Short mmCIF file of C-alpha atoms in Angstrom, two decimals:
data_model
loop_
_atom_site.label_atom_id
_atom_site.label_comp_id
_atom_site.label_asym_id
_atom_site.label_seq_id
_atom_site.Cartn_x
_atom_site.Cartn_y
_atom_site.Cartn_z
CA MET A 1 -19.14 -13.25 -1.00
CA ILE A 2 -17.61 -11.82 -4.18
CA ALA A 3 -19.56 -11.33 -7.41
CA THR A 4 -17.48 -10.69 -10.51
CA VAL A 5 -17.35 -11.64 -14.18
CA GLU A 6 -13.57 -11.60 -14.39
CA GLY A 7 -10.49 -11.78 -12.24
CA SER A 8 -7.79 -14.12 -11.00
CA SER A 9 -8.22 -16.21 -7.88
CA GLY A 10 -6.10 -18.40 -5.69
CA PRO A 11 -6.18 -20.03 -2.26
CA GLY A 12 -5.39 -16.70 -0.61
CA GLY A 13 -7.93 -14.48 -2.34
CA ARG A 14 -8.82 -12.84 -5.62
CA ILE A 15 -7.70 -9.96 -7.82
CA ILE A 16 -10.42 -8.31 -9.89
CA GLY A 17 -9.29 -6.22 -12.84
CA PRO A 18 -6.06 -5.97 -14.85
CA ILE A 19 -2.72 -5.78 -13.08
CA PHE A 20 0.73 -4.99 -14.52
CA ARG A 21 4.30 -5.18 -13.34
CA ARG A 22 5.89 -1.81 -12.65
CA GLY A 23 7.01 -0.27 -15.94
CA ASP A 24 5.14 -2.84 -18.05
CA ASP A 25 1.99 -2.51 -20.17
CA THR A 26 1.07 -6.21 -20.55
CA ALA A 27 -1.46 -7.51 -18.06
CA LEU A 28 -0.40 -10.46 -15.93
CA THR A 29 -1.95 -13.85 -16.60
CA ALA A 30 -3.91 -15.73 -13.96
CA ASP A 31 -0.94 -18.03 -13.36
CA ALA A 32 1.33 -15.03 -12.71
CA VAL A 33 -1.18 -13.46 -10.34
CA GLU A 34 -1.74 -16.51 -8.15
CA PRO A 35 1.61 -16.27 -6.25
CA LEU A 36 0.77 -12.69 -5.30
CA LEU A 37 -2.39 -13.88 -3.59
CA GLN A 38 -0.37 -16.33 -1.48
CA HIS A 39 2.18 -13.75 -0.33
CA THR A 40 2.07 -13.04 3.40
CA ASP A 41 2.17 -9.30 2.74
CA GLY A 42 0.45 -9.22 -0.63
CA ALA A 43 -0.97 -5.70 -0.33
CA ARG A 44 2.45 -4.13 0.24
CA VAL A 45 3.95 -6.08 -2.66
CA LEU A 46 1.12 -5.07 -4.99
CA VAL A 47 1.46 -1.31 -4.50
CA ARG A 48 5.28 -1.49 -4.50
CA ASP A 49 5.94 -3.70 -7.52
CA PHE A 50 2.74 -3.57 -9.58
CA TRP A 51 0.09 -1.19 -10.85
CA GLY A 52 -3.28 -1.44 -12.57
CA ASP A 53 -7.03 -1.06 -12.26
CA TYR A 54 -7.75 -3.71 -9.67
CA ILE A 55 -9.32 -4.63 -6.36
CA ALA A 56 -7.36 -7.26 -4.41
CA ILE A 57 -9.23 -9.29 -1.83
CA GLY A 58 -7.25 -11.56 0.45
CA ALA A 59 -6.64 -12.93 3.90
CA LYS A 60 -4.11 -12.10 6.57
CA ALA A 61 -3.16 -13.90 9.77
CA GLY A 62 -6.05 -15.31 11.78
CA ALA A 63 -9.56 -14.43 10.69
CA GLU A 64 -8.68 -11.02 9.21
CA ARG A 65 -9.69 -10.29 5.62
CA TYR A 66 -8.71 -7.32 3.50
CA ALA A 67 -9.66 -5.49 0.32
CA LEU A 68 -7.12 -3.25 -1.42
CA ARG A 69 -8.05 -0.69 -4.07
CA SER A 70 -5.27 0.12 -6.52
CA PRO A 71 -3.83 3.65 -6.47
CA PHE A 72 -5.67 5.73 -9.12
CA GLY A 73 -7.61 2.67 -10.32
CA ASP A 74 -10.85 3.23 -12.22
CA LEU A 75 -12.59 0.24 -10.61
CA SER A 76 -14.64 1.57 -7.69
CA CYS A 77 -15.08 -0.21 -4.37
CA TYR A 78 -18.11 0.74 -2.25
CA TRP A 79 -18.74 -0.86 1.11
CA HIS A 80 -21.30 -1.09 3.89
CA GLU A 81 -20.79 -2.34 7.42
CA ALA A 82 -23.72 -4.29 8.83
CA SER A 83 -23.98 -5.69 12.35
CA ASP A 84 -22.26 -8.98 11.52
CA HIS A 85 -20.70 -8.58 8.07
CA VAL A 86 -19.24 -6.18 5.52
CA VAL A 87 -20.45 -5.98 1.94
CA LEU A 88 -18.19 -4.72 -0.88
CA ALA A 89 -19.11 -4.15 -4.52
CA SER A 90 -18.07 -2.14 -7.55
CA SER A 91 -21.51 -0.56 -7.96
CA ILE A 92 -24.42 0.51 -5.78
CA ARG A 93 -26.67 -1.91 -7.65
CA LEU A 94 -24.43 -4.87 -6.77
CA LEU A 95 -24.04 -3.63 -3.21
CA GLY A 96 -27.82 -3.77 -2.75
CA ALA A 97 -28.07 -7.17 -4.41
CA PHE A 98 -25.73 -8.67 -1.80
CA GLY A 99 -27.17 -7.20 1.36
CA GLY A 100 -26.29 -3.53 1.20
CA PRO A 101 -28.76 -0.87 2.41
CA ALA A 102 -31.53 0.57 0.27
CA PRO A 103 -29.97 3.73 -1.24
CA ALA A 104 -31.10 6.96 0.43
CA VAL A 105 -29.63 10.42 -0.08
CA ASP A 106 -27.48 11.80 2.72
CA TRP A 107 -28.41 15.47 2.39
CA ARG A 108 -25.62 16.81 4.58
CA GLY A 109 -23.19 14.53 2.79
CA LEU A 110 -24.44 15.95 -0.52
CA SER A 111 -23.95 19.50 0.80
CA HIS A 112 -20.39 18.68 1.86
CA PHE A 113 -19.72 17.14 -1.54
CA LEU A 114 -20.88 20.30 -3.32
CA VAL A 115 -18.51 22.39 -1.19
CA ALA A 116 -15.51 20.36 -2.41
CA THR A 117 -16.56 18.26 -5.37
CA ASP A 118 -13.08 16.91 -6.18
CA LEU A 119 -12.34 15.64 -2.66
CA ARG A 120 -12.61 11.86 -2.24
CA ASN A 121 -12.27 10.99 1.43
CA GLY A 122 -14.42 7.87 1.70
CA ARG A 123 -17.77 9.57 2.24
CA THR A 124 -20.46 9.26 -0.40
CA CYS A 125 -23.76 11.10 -0.80
CA LEU A 126 -25.78 8.00 0.12
CA ARG A 127 -26.43 7.05 3.74
CA ASP A 128 -24.38 4.21 5.22
CA ILE A 129 -22.42 3.63 2.01
CA GLN A 130 -18.71 4.40 1.97
CA GLU A 131 -16.02 4.23 -0.70
CA LEU A 132 -12.57 2.71 -0.43
CA GLY A 133 -10.04 5.32 -1.49
CA ALA A 134 -7.09 5.14 -3.87
CA GLY A 135 -4.34 2.94 -2.46
CA GLN A 136 -6.33 2.19 0.69
CA MET A 137 -6.96 -1.16 2.32
CA LEU A 138 -10.11 -2.15 4.19
CA GLN A 139 -9.23 -4.59 6.98
CA VAL A 140 -12.03 -6.66 8.49
CA ALA A 141 -11.46 -8.67 11.67
CA LEU A 142 -13.88 -10.25 14.09
CA ALA A 143 -13.91 -7.19 16.33
CA ASN A 144 -13.57 -4.20 14.03
CA VAL A 145 -13.25 -2.65 10.59
CA ARG A 146 -10.46 -0.21 9.82
CA ILE A 147 -8.89 1.60 6.88
CA ARG A 148 -5.14 1.61 6.27
CA CYS A 149 -3.26 3.64 3.68
CA CYS A 150 -1.04 1.28 1.65
CA TRP A 151 0.02 3.77 -1.05
CA SER A 152 0.73 7.40 -0.32
CA PRO A 153 2.35 10.15 -2.38
CA TRP A 154 4.41 11.01 0.68
CA SER A 155 5.98 7.56 0.85
CA CYS A 156 6.86 7.94 -2.85
CA THR A 157 8.58 11.28 -2.31
CA GLU A 158 10.55 9.82 0.60
CA GLN A 159 11.62 6.66 -1.26
CA MET A 160 12.33 8.04 -4.75
CA PRO A 161 14.83 10.88 -5.27
CA PRO A 162 13.76 13.95 -7.26
CA PHE A 163 14.99 14.36 -10.82
CA GLN A 164 18.15 16.44 -11.12
CA SER A 165 17.60 17.61 -14.70
CA ARG A 166 14.74 18.62 -16.96
CA ASP A 167 15.69 15.98 -19.51
CA ALA A 168 15.53 13.22 -16.92
CA ALA A 169 12.07 14.42 -15.88
CA ALA A 170 10.90 14.55 -19.50
CA ASN A 171 12.16 11.05 -20.26
CA ALA A 172 10.43 9.61 -17.21
CA MET A 173 7.15 11.36 -17.96
CA ARG A 174 7.21 10.15 -21.57
CA SER A 175 7.82 6.55 -20.48
CA ALA A 176 5.08 6.68 -17.85
CA ILE A 177 2.50 8.19 -20.22
CA ASP A 178 3.32 5.72 -22.98
CA VAL A 179 3.00 2.77 -20.59
CA ALA A 180 -0.25 3.98 -19.01
CA VAL A 181 -1.90 4.65 -22.38
CA SER A 182 -0.67 1.47 -24.05
CA ALA A 183 -1.87 -0.69 -21.15
CA CYS A 184 -5.52 0.31 -21.61
CA VAL A 185 -5.90 -0.52 -25.31
CA ASN A 186 -5.56 -3.48 -27.68
CA ARG A 187 -3.46 -2.80 -30.78
CA ASP A 188 -6.03 -4.44 -33.08
CA THR A 189 -9.22 -3.06 -31.51
CA PRO A 190 -10.71 0.28 -32.66
CA VAL A 191 -10.51 3.09 -30.12
CA ILE A 192 -11.79 6.67 -30.02
CA LEU A 193 -9.87 9.57 -28.50
CA LEU A 194 -11.61 12.76 -27.37
CA LEU A 195 -9.05 15.19 -28.78
CA SER A 196 -9.42 18.80 -27.65
CA GLY A 197 -6.18 20.06 -29.17
CA GLY A 198 -4.73 20.85 -25.74
CA LEU A 199 -1.44 19.35 -24.60
CA ASP A 200 -2.95 16.63 -22.40
CA SER A 201 -5.20 14.95 -24.97
CA SER A 202 -2.54 15.53 -27.64
CA ALA A 203 0.06 13.64 -25.58
CA VAL A 204 -2.44 10.80 -25.20
CA ALA A 205 -2.97 10.91 -28.99
CA ALA A 206 0.78 10.56 -29.59
CA ALA A 207 0.97 7.61 -27.19
CA LEU A 208 -2.10 5.95 -28.77
CA ALA A 209 -0.81 6.41 -32.31
CA ALA A 210 2.28 4.42 -31.34
CA CYS A 211 0.36 1.46 -29.88
CA THR A 212 -2.83 0.96 -31.92
CA HIS A 213 -3.63 0.66 -35.60
CA HIS A 214 -7.27 1.73 -35.26
CA LEU A 215 -7.40 5.21 -33.70
CA THR A 216 -10.12 7.72 -34.53
CA CYS A 217 -10.01 11.18 -32.95
CA LEU A 218 -13.16 13.10 -32.09
CA THR A 219 -13.16 16.83 -31.40
CA MET A 220 -16.24 18.64 -30.13
CA VAL A 221 -16.86 22.03 -31.72
CA VAL A 222 -18.58 25.01 -30.13
CA ALA A 223 -19.93 28.06 -31.87
CA ASP A 224 -17.68 30.68 -30.22
CA ALA A 225 -14.04 31.40 -30.96
CA GLN A 226 -13.02 30.93 -27.31
CA GLY A 227 -13.86 27.24 -27.42
CA ASP A 228 -13.07 26.44 -31.05
CA GLU A 229 -10.03 24.13 -30.98
CA ARG A 230 -10.41 22.66 -34.45
CA SER A 231 -7.17 24.08 -35.83
CA GLN A 232 -5.11 22.52 -33.02
CA ALA A 233 -6.93 19.18 -33.21
CA ARG A 234 -6.44 19.11 -36.99
CA ALA A 235 -2.73 19.81 -36.58
CA VAL A 236 -2.35 16.87 -34.16
CA ALA A 237 -4.36 14.48 -36.34
CA HIS A 238 -2.40 15.49 -39.45
CA HIS A 239 0.95 15.15 -37.63
CA LEU A 240 0.03 11.65 -36.41
CA ASN A 241 -1.72 10.67 -39.64
CA VAL A 242 -4.94 9.59 -37.90
CA PRO A 243 -8.57 10.38 -38.86
CA LEU A 244 -10.35 13.24 -37.11
CA VAL A 245 -14.11 13.63 -36.79
CA GLU A 246 -15.49 17.07 -35.91
CA ILE A 247 -18.94 17.30 -34.34
CA MET A 248 -20.77 20.42 -33.18
CA ARG A 249 -21.89 20.28 -29.56
CA ASP A 250 -25.66 19.87 -29.65
CA PRO A 251 -27.55 21.58 -26.80
CA GLU A 252 -30.53 19.33 -27.57
CA GLN A 253 -28.45 16.37 -26.33
CA VAL A 254 -28.35 17.87 -22.83
CA ASP A 255 -31.27 16.95 -20.59
CA PHE A 256 -31.05 18.62 -17.18
CA THR A 257 -33.73 16.34 -15.74
CA ARG A 258 -31.53 13.29 -16.39
CA PRO A 259 -28.42 12.81 -14.20
CA PHE A 260 -25.21 12.31 -16.10
CA ALA A 261 -24.34 9.15 -14.12
CA PRO A 262 -27.47 8.03 -12.22
CA GLY A 263 -26.00 4.88 -10.68
CA LEU A 264 -23.12 6.54 -8.81
CA PRO A 265 -23.27 7.42 -5.10
CA ARG A 266 -22.66 11.08 -5.90
CA PRO A 267 -23.53 13.45 -8.76
CA THR A 268 -20.90 14.23 -11.37
CA GLY A 269 -21.78 17.90 -11.87
CA ALA A 270 -21.25 17.67 -15.61
CA PRO A 271 -24.58 17.38 -17.43
CA PHE A 272 -23.08 19.14 -20.46
CA ARG A 273 -20.96 16.04 -21.08
CA GLN A 274 -24.12 14.30 -22.25
CA ALA A 275 -23.59 15.95 -25.64
CA THR A 276 -19.99 14.75 -25.84
CA LEU A 277 -20.75 11.16 -24.92
CA ALA A 278 -23.76 11.03 -27.23
CA ALA A 279 -21.44 11.96 -30.11
CA ALA A 280 -18.78 9.49 -28.92
CA ASP A 281 -21.34 6.69 -28.65
CA ARG A 282 -22.54 7.27 -32.22
CA LEU A 283 -18.97 7.26 -33.52
CA ALA A 284 -18.21 4.09 -31.53
CA ARG A 285 -21.11 2.32 -33.22
CA ASP A 286 -19.82 3.43 -36.62
CA THR A 287 -16.22 2.38 -35.99
CA GLY A 288 -16.74 -0.64 -33.75
CA ALA A 289 -14.80 0.99 -30.92
CA LYS A 290 -15.23 -0.49 -27.44
CA GLN A 291 -13.34 2.28 -25.64
CA VAL A 292 -13.39 6.07 -25.57
CA ILE A 293 -10.17 7.60 -24.24
CA ASP A 294 -9.73 11.16 -23.01
CA GLY A 295 -7.02 13.37 -21.52
CA GLY A 296 -8.91 13.99 -18.29
CA GLY A 297 -6.89 14.79 -15.19
CA GLY A 298 -3.90 16.28 -16.99
CA ASP A 299 -4.14 19.60 -15.16
CA ASN A 300 -3.78 17.77 -11.85
CA MET A 301 -1.31 15.06 -12.80
CA PHE A 302 1.01 17.58 -14.46
CA CYS A 303 1.05 20.05 -11.55
CA SER A 304 -0.72 22.97 -13.25
CA LEU A 305 -0.50 25.18 -10.18
CA GLN A 306 -1.71 28.77 -10.21
CA SER A 307 0.37 29.84 -7.26
CA VAL A 308 3.75 31.24 -6.25
CA VAL A 309 4.73 28.15 -4.24
CA PRO A 310 6.97 26.71 -7.01
CA VAL A 311 9.08 29.87 -6.62
CA ILE A 312 9.44 29.12 -2.91
CA ASP A 313 10.46 25.54 -3.68
CA ALA A 314 13.10 26.83 -6.10
CA LEU A 315 14.43 29.21 -3.44
CA LEU A 316 14.55 26.41 -0.86
CA GLY A 317 15.82 23.70 -3.22
CA LEU A 318 19.31 22.26 -3.28
CA ASN A 319 19.19 21.38 -6.97
CA ARG A 320 21.67 23.42 -9.01
CA ALA A 321 19.20 23.55 -11.89
CA ALA A 322 16.70 25.47 -9.77
CA ARG A 323 16.38 29.03 -10.98
CA PRO A 324 13.97 30.96 -8.75
CA LEU A 325 13.91 34.09 -10.93
CA ALA A 326 13.23 32.09 -14.09
CA THR A 327 10.44 30.21 -12.33
CA ALA A 328 8.97 33.48 -11.07
CA ALA A 329 9.21 34.99 -14.56
CA SER A 330 7.33 32.01 -16.04
CA ILE A 331 4.57 32.27 -13.46
CA ALA A 332 4.34 36.03 -13.92
CA ARG A 333 3.99 35.59 -17.67
CA MET A 334 1.31 32.95 -17.27
CA ALA A 335 -0.67 35.05 -14.78
CA ASN A 336 -0.10 38.28 -16.72
CA VAL A 337 1.38 40.04 -13.70
CA SER A 338 4.79 41.56 -13.01
CA LEU A 339 7.85 39.68 -11.84
CA VAL A 340 8.03 41.99 -8.83
CA SER A 341 4.48 41.03 -7.87
CA VAL A 342 5.25 37.33 -7.99
CA MET A 343 8.43 37.68 -5.91
CA HIS A 344 6.60 39.86 -3.39
CA ARG A 345 3.84 37.28 -2.98
CA ALA A 346 6.40 34.52 -2.64
CA ALA A 347 8.18 36.45 0.11
CA LEU A 348 4.92 37.01 1.98
CA ARG A 349 4.04 33.34 1.71
CA MET A 350 7.47 32.31 3.01
CA MET A 351 6.98 34.57 6.02
CA THR A 352 3.81 32.70 6.99
CA GLY A 353 5.70 29.41 7.13
CA ARG A 354 2.58 27.59 5.94
CA VAL A 355 3.24 24.35 4.08
CA ALA A 356 -0.07 22.47 4.00
CA TYR A 357 -2.21 22.79 0.89
CA ARG A 358 -5.50 24.61 1.43
CA TRP A 359 -8.21 22.66 -0.30
CA PRO A 360 -10.39 24.98 -2.44
CA ILE A 361 -13.83 25.52 -0.93
CA ASP A 362 -16.85 26.69 -2.94
CA ARG A 363 -19.82 27.81 -0.86
CA MET A 364 -21.56 29.56 -3.76
CA LEU A 365 -25.38 29.17 -3.72
CA LEU A 366 -25.30 26.65 -0.85
CA ASN A 367 -27.14 26.84 2.46
CA PRO A 368 -24.55 27.96 5.09
CA ALA A 369 -26.31 25.97 7.83
CA MET A 370 -25.58 22.70 6.05
CA ILE A 371 -21.89 23.32 5.47
CA ASP A 372 -20.70 25.26 8.51
CA ASP A 373 -19.13 22.10 9.97
CA PHE A 374 -17.30 21.06 6.81
CA ILE A 375 -13.56 20.43 7.13
CA PRO A 376 -11.59 19.01 4.16
CA LEU A 377 -9.88 15.94 5.61
CA HIS A 378 -7.68 13.37 3.90
CA PRO A 379 -4.37 11.71 4.87
CA TRP A 380 -2.66 13.10 1.75
CA LEU A 381 -3.42 16.64 2.95
CA VAL A 382 -1.14 16.18 5.97
CA PRO A 383 2.42 16.65 4.65
CA PRO A 384 5.49 15.42 6.54
CA GLN A 385 7.68 17.96 8.25
CA VAL A 386 10.16 19.89 6.09
CA THR A 387 7.92 19.47 3.01
CA PRO A 388 8.25 22.28 0.45
CA PRO A 389 4.89 24.06 -0.02
CA GLY A 390 4.96 23.46 -3.77
CA LYS A 391 5.20 19.71 -3.24
CA ALA A 392 2.29 19.84 -0.78
CA ALA A 393 0.24 21.69 -3.40
CA GLN A 394 1.21 19.15 -6.07
CA VAL A 395 -0.03 16.32 -3.85
CA GLY A 396 -3.28 18.24 -3.37
CA LEU A 397 -3.70 18.34 -7.14
CA LEU A 398 -3.03 14.59 -7.35
CA LEU A 399 -5.75 13.99 -4.78
CA ALA A 400 -8.19 16.00 -6.88
CA ALA A 401 -7.25 13.86 -9.90
CA VAL A 402 -8.69 10.81 -8.11
CA SER A 403 -12.16 12.27 -8.76
CA VAL A 404 -11.62 11.87 -12.52
CA VAL A 405 -11.50 8.06 -12.40
CA GLY A 406 -14.56 6.06 -11.42
CA ASN A 407 -16.87 8.94 -12.38
CA LEU A 408 -18.99 6.81 -14.71
CA GLU A 409 -20.76 3.52 -14.17
CA ALA A 410 -18.50 0.49 -14.57
CA GLU A 411 -21.04 -1.27 -16.81
CA ARG A 412 -21.12 1.57 -19.35
CA ARG A 413 -20.27 0.64 -22.93
CA PRO A 414 -18.27 1.92 -24.64
CA ALA A 415 -16.05 2.34 -21.61
CA ILE A 416 -14.70 5.84 -20.91
CA LEU A 417 -11.08 5.82 -19.76
CA SER A 418 -8.73 8.55 -18.51
CA PRO A 419 -5.27 6.89 -18.64
CA LEU A 420 -3.39 10.02 -17.52
CA VAL A 421 -4.75 9.38 -14.02
CA SER A 422 -2.61 6.36 -13.22
CA GLN A 423 -0.04 5.17 -10.72
CA PRO A 424 2.95 5.19 -13.14
CA ILE A 425 2.31 8.80 -14.12
CA ALA A 426 1.68 9.90 -10.53
CA GLU A 427 4.91 8.32 -9.30
CA ALA A 428 6.95 9.85 -12.11
CA ALA A 429 5.32 13.26 -11.57
CA LEU A 430 6.08 13.19 -7.84
CA ARG A 431 9.79 13.04 -8.63
CA VAL A 432 9.56 16.30 -10.58
CA PRO A 433 10.26 19.33 -8.34
CA SER A 434 7.37 21.79 -8.48
CA TRP A 435 9.50 24.52 -10.07
CA MET A 436 10.57 22.16 -12.86
CA TRP A 437 7.03 22.11 -14.24
CA PHE A 438 7.38 25.76 -15.36
CA GLU A 439 9.63 27.00 -18.12
CA GLU A 440 9.55 29.98 -20.52
CA GLY A 441 6.12 31.11 -19.43
CA ARG A 442 4.53 27.68 -19.82
CA ASN A 443 3.34 24.97 -17.45
CA ARG A 444 3.65 21.17 -17.95
CA ALA A 445 7.27 21.72 -19.05
CA PRO A 446 8.45 18.06 -18.73
CA VAL A 447 5.51 16.84 -20.84
CA ARG A 448 6.21 19.47 -23.51
CA ARG A 449 9.82 18.33 -23.67
CA ALA A 450 8.77 14.69 -23.69
CA TYR A 451 6.58 15.04 -26.78
CA ALA A 452 8.38 17.86 -28.59
CA THR A 453 9.28 15.60 -31.52
CA ARG A 454 6.02 13.65 -31.56
CA LEU A 455 3.56 16.55 -31.72
CA PRO A 456 3.25 19.76 -33.76
CA THR A 457 5.27 22.69 -32.44
CA SER A 458 2.08 24.79 -32.37
CA VAL A 459 0.57 22.41 -29.80
CA VAL A 460 3.71 21.83 -27.71
CA SER A 461 4.43 25.55 -27.41
CA ARG A 462 0.91 26.91 -26.89
CA ARG A 463 0.21 28.81 -23.68
CA SER A 464 -3.59 28.77 -23.65
CA LYS A 465 -6.39 26.38 -24.45
CA GLY A 466 -10.03 26.68 -25.35
CA THR A 467 -12.86 26.28 -22.87
CA PRO A 468 -16.54 25.38 -23.28
CA THR A 469 -17.66 28.20 -20.98
CA GLY A 470 -19.55 29.97 -23.75
CA PHE A 471 -21.48 26.80 -24.51
CA LEU A 472 -22.27 26.33 -20.82
CA ALA A 473 -23.47 29.92 -20.41
CA ARG A 474 -25.78 29.55 -23.40
CA LEU A 475 -27.15 26.31 -21.96
CA VAL A 476 -28.15 28.07 -18.74
CA GLU A 477 -29.69 31.01 -20.62
CA LYS A 478 -31.60 28.64 -22.91
CA GLU A 479 -32.94 26.47 -20.09
CA ALA A 480 -33.47 29.15 -17.41
CA ASP A 481 -37.26 28.85 -17.52
CA MET A 482 -36.99 25.11 -16.88
CA LEU A 483 -34.25 25.45 -14.25
CA ARG A 484 -36.19 27.87 -12.03
CA PRO A 485 -38.93 25.46 -10.90
CA PHE A 486 -36.58 22.49 -11.20
CA LEU A 487 -34.18 23.95 -8.62
CA LEU A 488 -36.35 26.31 -6.57
CA ASP A 489 -39.05 23.70 -5.92
CA GLY A 490 -36.83 20.61 -6.01
CA CYS A 491 -35.22 18.23 -3.54
CA LEU A 492 -32.20 20.43 -2.88
CA ALA A 493 -34.44 23.31 -1.83
CA ILE A 494 -36.78 21.14 0.23
CA HIS A 495 -33.92 19.55 2.17
CA GLY A 496 -32.03 22.79 2.70
CA VAL A 497 -29.01 22.03 0.52
CA ILE A 498 -29.16 25.24 -1.52
CA ASP A 499 -29.61 28.88 -0.59
CA ARG A 500 -32.93 29.25 -2.39
CA ALA A 501 -32.88 33.05 -2.51
CA ALA A 502 -29.35 33.09 -3.94
CA VAL A 503 -30.25 30.51 -6.58
CA GLU A 504 -33.34 32.50 -7.53
CA ALA A 505 -31.20 35.62 -7.98
CA ALA A 506 -28.66 33.69 -10.06
CA LEU A 507 -31.48 32.56 -12.35
CA ALA A 508 -32.80 36.09 -12.88
CA PRO A 509 -33.55 36.89 -16.55
CA GLY A 510 -30.61 38.15 -18.58
CA PRO A 511 -27.25 36.86 -19.78
CA ALA A 512 -25.35 34.40 -17.59
CA ARG A 513 -22.87 36.37 -15.50
CA ASP A 514 -19.47 35.51 -13.95
CA LEU A 515 -19.17 31.77 -13.29
CA ARG A 516 -22.47 31.23 -11.55
CA PHE A 517 -23.73 29.38 -14.60
CA ALA A 518 -21.19 26.62 -13.93
CA ARG A 519 -22.50 26.23 -10.39
CA LEU A 520 -26.10 26.20 -11.65
CA LEU A 521 -25.25 23.37 -14.03
CA GLN A 522 -23.66 21.50 -11.14
CA LEU A 523 -26.73 22.00 -8.97
CA ALA A 524 -29.02 20.89 -11.80
CA ASP A 525 -27.12 17.61 -12.07
CA ALA A 526 -27.22 17.20 -8.28
CA GLU A 527 -30.98 17.76 -8.33
CA ALA A 528 -31.50 15.21 -11.11
CA TRP A 529 -29.22 12.76 -9.30
CA ALA A 530 -31.08 13.18 -5.99
CA ARG A 531 -34.44 12.64 -7.67
CA SER A 532 -33.14 9.45 -9.26
CA TRP A 533 -32.68 7.96 -5.77
CA SER A 534 -36.01 9.18 -4.38
#
């Protein structure tokens, strides 16, 4: 049984959500979709020739049924296997309404999630509820249920040749970004962009300005100089001739006892975003906007590595444009270290022969007994032989980008969209050699080239960007008295998820130190999320 308010159906199945032809930004009509549902190998055709934010449900030979989730699609697909049937839905609420289990927290699953919060490998933090991954197909036959990978970054790298010049890479990235952004908006409908002034949201602003007449930018202001991006946001808005609204982040809008996204099968770890979305919601009511767009996922989609592996790829590459010393010099300048240091580290890394990307693990403030068996597993983390280490790391970043989409409830209005995390952009980015992302001491080089004439020079050439860390630290200091009993006597402590003594020490009176405040905020959201399911 399928419950949906929209979609296209045919004798062979149903497609829920918008779908586009490769390279196009106009959604297919129901009549155009119907032949796809009748194709004998519809799933392969969909990921090869189309893209979008869809779930395709169809039939194969015999009694087998399948559900395909689009690569990088924002529409979630949760599923539960019962003794004689499988239930699929886009939300936990719908899953329960059609025979799914009563939601109950999987405490070890929650612990494993907190170790690697950006890893999406099918497991959720609720018992007996799984998630279909990006580009994966769930196949249900009479005898079994299995998962097959229909879209993989490795198949893309094998089938599509790498770009041979920086200009070719820039042109492809510009086209992909423009298409992905244009596809998610209506030219005559008001839209809000969360504009930080960094390159990612600024590129989205340039793409939006070209495809909608009703764009309003919103920048969130913090009280410290480190996070104040108003000058950059103003420069972008002035350059594009679009209105900009500046709103001070209000700590009173952050409620640690309320989970940021209570209906999801995992916490988001970002309670501070409550202030941002509260401001965006107010502005949406004033402007009539139905969508809030952001530049989320740009770090991952645009290969913002902090590693020497691009230097190794340049040394190993056959492309004449590869300049290992120039790449090393750029990375050295970005990391504020010497060129000799970067080359030395690259040589040491080459001697190890290691290619696979090591997923970042964060055990801070967690109970070791709950996470000692954690292993980061995902098919994308297993590179083919003869893969350059920089490309393996880039694919690891793309996998982390999947966590950006589907991180809010599908029913939320106004909808929050992150168009940079999309199949067209991922496929274009995979054709860019890892070393080609770095130039003249800057990362994201193809994107900078792509929008050099459409954005202010001050934004395109900047090497740093503001962060809200000061705001986050002040939040923890302000709410420390509330956080102590909330965490130390809460569900995470009772079920052994956190290291209670370590959390108590991190909450000791005084200014927030190092980056433990970020972990405390994450744990606070996890605690509120867990209580919401109790």
